[in-house]
XYZ file of N, CA, C and O in Angstrom:
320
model
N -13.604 -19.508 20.808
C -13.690 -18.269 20.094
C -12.486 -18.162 19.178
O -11.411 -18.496 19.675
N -12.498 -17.679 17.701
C -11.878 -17.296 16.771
C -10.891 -15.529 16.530
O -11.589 -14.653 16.021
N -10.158 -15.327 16.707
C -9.064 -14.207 16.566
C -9.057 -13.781 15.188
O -8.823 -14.760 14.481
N -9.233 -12.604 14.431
C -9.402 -12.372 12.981
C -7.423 -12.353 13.648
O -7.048 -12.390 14.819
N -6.604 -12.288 12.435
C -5.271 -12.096 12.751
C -4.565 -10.950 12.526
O -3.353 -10.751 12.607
N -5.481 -10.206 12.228
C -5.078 -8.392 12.985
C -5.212 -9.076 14.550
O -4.117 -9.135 15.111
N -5.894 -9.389 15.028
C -5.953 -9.495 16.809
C -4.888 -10.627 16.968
O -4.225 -10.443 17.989
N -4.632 -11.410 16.478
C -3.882 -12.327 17.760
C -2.755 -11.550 17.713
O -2.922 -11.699 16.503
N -1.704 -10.821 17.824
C -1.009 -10.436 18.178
C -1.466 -9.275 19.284
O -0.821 -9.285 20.333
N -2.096 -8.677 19.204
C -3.127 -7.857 20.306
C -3.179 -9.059 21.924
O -3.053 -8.918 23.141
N -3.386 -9.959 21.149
C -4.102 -11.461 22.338
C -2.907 -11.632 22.915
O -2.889 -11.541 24.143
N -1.625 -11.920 22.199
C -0.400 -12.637 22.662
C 0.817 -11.638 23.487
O 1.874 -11.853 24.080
N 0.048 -10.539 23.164
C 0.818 -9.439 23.893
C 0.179 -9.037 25.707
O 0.556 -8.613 26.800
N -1.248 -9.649 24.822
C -1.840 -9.822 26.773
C -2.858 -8.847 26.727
O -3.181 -8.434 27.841
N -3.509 -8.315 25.690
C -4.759 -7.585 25.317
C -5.679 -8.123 25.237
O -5.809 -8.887 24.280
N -6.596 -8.000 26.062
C -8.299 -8.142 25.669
C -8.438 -8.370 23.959
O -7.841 -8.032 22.937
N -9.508 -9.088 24.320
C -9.983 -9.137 22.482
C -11.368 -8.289 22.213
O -12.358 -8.551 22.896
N -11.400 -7.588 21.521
C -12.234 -6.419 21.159
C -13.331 -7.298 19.824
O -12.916 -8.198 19.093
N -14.802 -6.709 19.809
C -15.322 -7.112 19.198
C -14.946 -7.010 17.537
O -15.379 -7.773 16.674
N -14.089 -5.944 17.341
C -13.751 -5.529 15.856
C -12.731 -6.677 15.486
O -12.401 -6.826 14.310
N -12.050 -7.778 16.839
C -10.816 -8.646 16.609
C -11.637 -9.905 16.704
O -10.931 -10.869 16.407
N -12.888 -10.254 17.015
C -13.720 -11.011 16.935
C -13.839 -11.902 15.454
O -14.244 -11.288 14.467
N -13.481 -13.348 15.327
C -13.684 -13.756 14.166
C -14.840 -14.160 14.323
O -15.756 -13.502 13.828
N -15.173 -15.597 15.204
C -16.257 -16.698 15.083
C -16.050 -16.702 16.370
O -14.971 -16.594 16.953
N -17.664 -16.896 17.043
C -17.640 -17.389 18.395
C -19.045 -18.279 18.896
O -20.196 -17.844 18.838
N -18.583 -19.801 19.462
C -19.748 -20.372 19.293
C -20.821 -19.956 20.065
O -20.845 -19.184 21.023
N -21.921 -20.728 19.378
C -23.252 -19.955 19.755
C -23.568 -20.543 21.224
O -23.045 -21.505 21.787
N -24.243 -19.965 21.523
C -25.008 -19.767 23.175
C -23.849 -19.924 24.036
O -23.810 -20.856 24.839
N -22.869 -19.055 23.926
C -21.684 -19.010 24.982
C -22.451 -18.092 25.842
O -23.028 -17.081 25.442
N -22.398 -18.661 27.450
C -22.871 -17.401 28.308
C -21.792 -16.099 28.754
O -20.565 -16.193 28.712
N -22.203 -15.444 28.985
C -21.167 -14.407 29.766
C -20.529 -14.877 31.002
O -20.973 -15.609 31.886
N -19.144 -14.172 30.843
C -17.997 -14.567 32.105
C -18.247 -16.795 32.344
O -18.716 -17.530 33.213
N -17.565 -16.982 30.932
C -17.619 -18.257 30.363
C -15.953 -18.568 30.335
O -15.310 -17.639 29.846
N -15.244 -19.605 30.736
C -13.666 -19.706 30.306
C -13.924 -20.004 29.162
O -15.029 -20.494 28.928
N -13.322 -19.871 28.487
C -12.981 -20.068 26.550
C -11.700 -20.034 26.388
O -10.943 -19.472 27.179
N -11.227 -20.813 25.028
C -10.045 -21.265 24.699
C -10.161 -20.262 23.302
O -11.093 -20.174 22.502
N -8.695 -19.462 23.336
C -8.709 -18.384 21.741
C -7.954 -19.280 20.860
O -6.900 -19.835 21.168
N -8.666 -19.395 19.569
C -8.074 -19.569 18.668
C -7.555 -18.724 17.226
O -8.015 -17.584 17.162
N -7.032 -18.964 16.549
C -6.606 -17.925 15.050
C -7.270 -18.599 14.729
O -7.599 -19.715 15.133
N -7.680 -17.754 13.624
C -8.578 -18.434 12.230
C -8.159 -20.017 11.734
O -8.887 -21.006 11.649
N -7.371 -19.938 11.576
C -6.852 -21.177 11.424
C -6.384 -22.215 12.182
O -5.371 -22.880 11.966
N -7.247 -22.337 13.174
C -7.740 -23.018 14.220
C -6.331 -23.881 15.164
O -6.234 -25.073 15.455
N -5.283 -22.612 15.482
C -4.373 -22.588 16.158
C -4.670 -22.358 17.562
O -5.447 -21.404 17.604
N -4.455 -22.718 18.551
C -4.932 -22.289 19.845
C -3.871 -21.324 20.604
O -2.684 -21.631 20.706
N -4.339 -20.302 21.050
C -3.077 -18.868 21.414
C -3.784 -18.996 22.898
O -3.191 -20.044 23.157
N -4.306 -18.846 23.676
C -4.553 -18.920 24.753
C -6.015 -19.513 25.279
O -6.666 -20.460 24.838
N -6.242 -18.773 26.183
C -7.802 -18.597 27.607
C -7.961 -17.558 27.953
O -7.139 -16.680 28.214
N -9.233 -17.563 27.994
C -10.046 -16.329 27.963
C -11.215 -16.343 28.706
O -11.828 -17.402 28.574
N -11.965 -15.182 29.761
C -13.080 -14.936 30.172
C -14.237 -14.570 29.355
O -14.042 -13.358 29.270
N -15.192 -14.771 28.769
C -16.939 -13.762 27.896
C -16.949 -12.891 28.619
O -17.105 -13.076 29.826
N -16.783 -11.663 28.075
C -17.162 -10.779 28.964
C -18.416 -10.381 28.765
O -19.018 -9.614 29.518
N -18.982 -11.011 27.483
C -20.428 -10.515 26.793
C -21.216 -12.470 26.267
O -20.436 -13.422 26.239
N -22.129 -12.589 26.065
C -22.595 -13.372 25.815
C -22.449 -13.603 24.314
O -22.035 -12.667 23.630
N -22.717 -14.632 23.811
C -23.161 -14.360 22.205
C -24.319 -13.763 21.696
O -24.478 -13.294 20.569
N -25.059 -13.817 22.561
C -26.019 -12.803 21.772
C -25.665 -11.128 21.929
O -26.101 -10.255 21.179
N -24.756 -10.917 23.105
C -24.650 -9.661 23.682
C -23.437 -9.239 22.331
O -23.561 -8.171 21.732
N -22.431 -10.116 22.026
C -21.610 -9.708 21.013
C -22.036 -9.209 19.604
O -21.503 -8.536 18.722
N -23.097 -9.763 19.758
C -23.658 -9.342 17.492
C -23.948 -7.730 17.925
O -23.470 -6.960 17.091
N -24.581 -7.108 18.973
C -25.651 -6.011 18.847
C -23.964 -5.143 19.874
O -24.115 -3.945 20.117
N -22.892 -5.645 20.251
C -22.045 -4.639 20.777
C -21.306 -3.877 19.970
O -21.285 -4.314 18.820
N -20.533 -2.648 20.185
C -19.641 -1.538 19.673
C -18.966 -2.601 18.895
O -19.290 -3.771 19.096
N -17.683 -2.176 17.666
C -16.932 -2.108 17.461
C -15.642 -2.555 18.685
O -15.049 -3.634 18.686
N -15.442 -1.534 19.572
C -14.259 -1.429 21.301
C -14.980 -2.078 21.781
O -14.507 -2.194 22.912
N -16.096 -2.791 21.741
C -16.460 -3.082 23.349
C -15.392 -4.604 23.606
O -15.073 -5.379 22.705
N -15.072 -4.701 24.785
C -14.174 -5.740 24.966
C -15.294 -6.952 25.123
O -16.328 -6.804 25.774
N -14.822 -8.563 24.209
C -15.938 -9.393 24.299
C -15.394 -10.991 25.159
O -15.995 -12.014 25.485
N -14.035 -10.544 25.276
C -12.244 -11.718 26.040
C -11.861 -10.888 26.924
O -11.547 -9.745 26.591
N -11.819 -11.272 28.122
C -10.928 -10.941 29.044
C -9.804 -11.751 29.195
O -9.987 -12.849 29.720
N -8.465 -11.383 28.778
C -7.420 -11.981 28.676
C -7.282 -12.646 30.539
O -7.624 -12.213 31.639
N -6.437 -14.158 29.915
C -6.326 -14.680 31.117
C -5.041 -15.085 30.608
O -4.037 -14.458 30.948
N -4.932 -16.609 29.403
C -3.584 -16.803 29.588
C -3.010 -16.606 27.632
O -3.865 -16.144 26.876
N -1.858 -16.918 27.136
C -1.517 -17.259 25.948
C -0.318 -18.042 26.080
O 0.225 -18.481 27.093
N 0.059 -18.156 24.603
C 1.007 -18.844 24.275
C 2.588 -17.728 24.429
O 3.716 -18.193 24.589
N 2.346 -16.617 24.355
C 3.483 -15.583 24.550
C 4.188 -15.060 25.635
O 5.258 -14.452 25.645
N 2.967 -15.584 27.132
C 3.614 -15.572 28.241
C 4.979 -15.632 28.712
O 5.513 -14.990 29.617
N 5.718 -17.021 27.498
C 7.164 -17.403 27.702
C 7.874 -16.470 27.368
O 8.967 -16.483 27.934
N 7.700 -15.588 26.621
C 8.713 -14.728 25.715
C 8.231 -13.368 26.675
O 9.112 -12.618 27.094
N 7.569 -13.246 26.822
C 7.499 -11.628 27.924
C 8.058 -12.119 29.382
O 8.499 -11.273 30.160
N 8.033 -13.328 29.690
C 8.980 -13.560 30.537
C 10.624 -13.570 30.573
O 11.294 -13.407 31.593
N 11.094 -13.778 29.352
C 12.043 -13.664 29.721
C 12.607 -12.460 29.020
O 13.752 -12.081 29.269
């Protein structure tokens, strides 16, 4: 799955990814799927749970959460 980059900082802070932060996400992903987040520019920022399917994402809200945050790349820095 793709991060528009209004969201990855949302992602790296340890926020869910919201369908409005939704760039690209490949097709026939099932729900509660591990996935790897990437930025648009096909940087990898963390792992992530589906919380929605791909088909469930085109027809959801704006808020509805579509990533359940698991890990990122920012972990190091809120650690210390």
């Amino acid at each position: 799955m793709w991060v528009k980059p209004s969201q990855e900082m949302q992602f790296l802070y340890g926020n869910h990814v919201l369908k409005s932060g939704l760039g690209r996400i490949t097709e026939n992903t099932p729900a509660y799927t591990g996935v790897v987040i990437y930025s648009m520019s096909d940087v990898p920022l963390g792992f992530g749970v589906t919380a929605k399917s791909t088909a469930e994402c085109r027809t959801a809200d704006p808020g509805t959460i579509v990533v359940f945050h698991q890990s990122d790349v920012g972990e190091y820095l809120r650690a210390e």
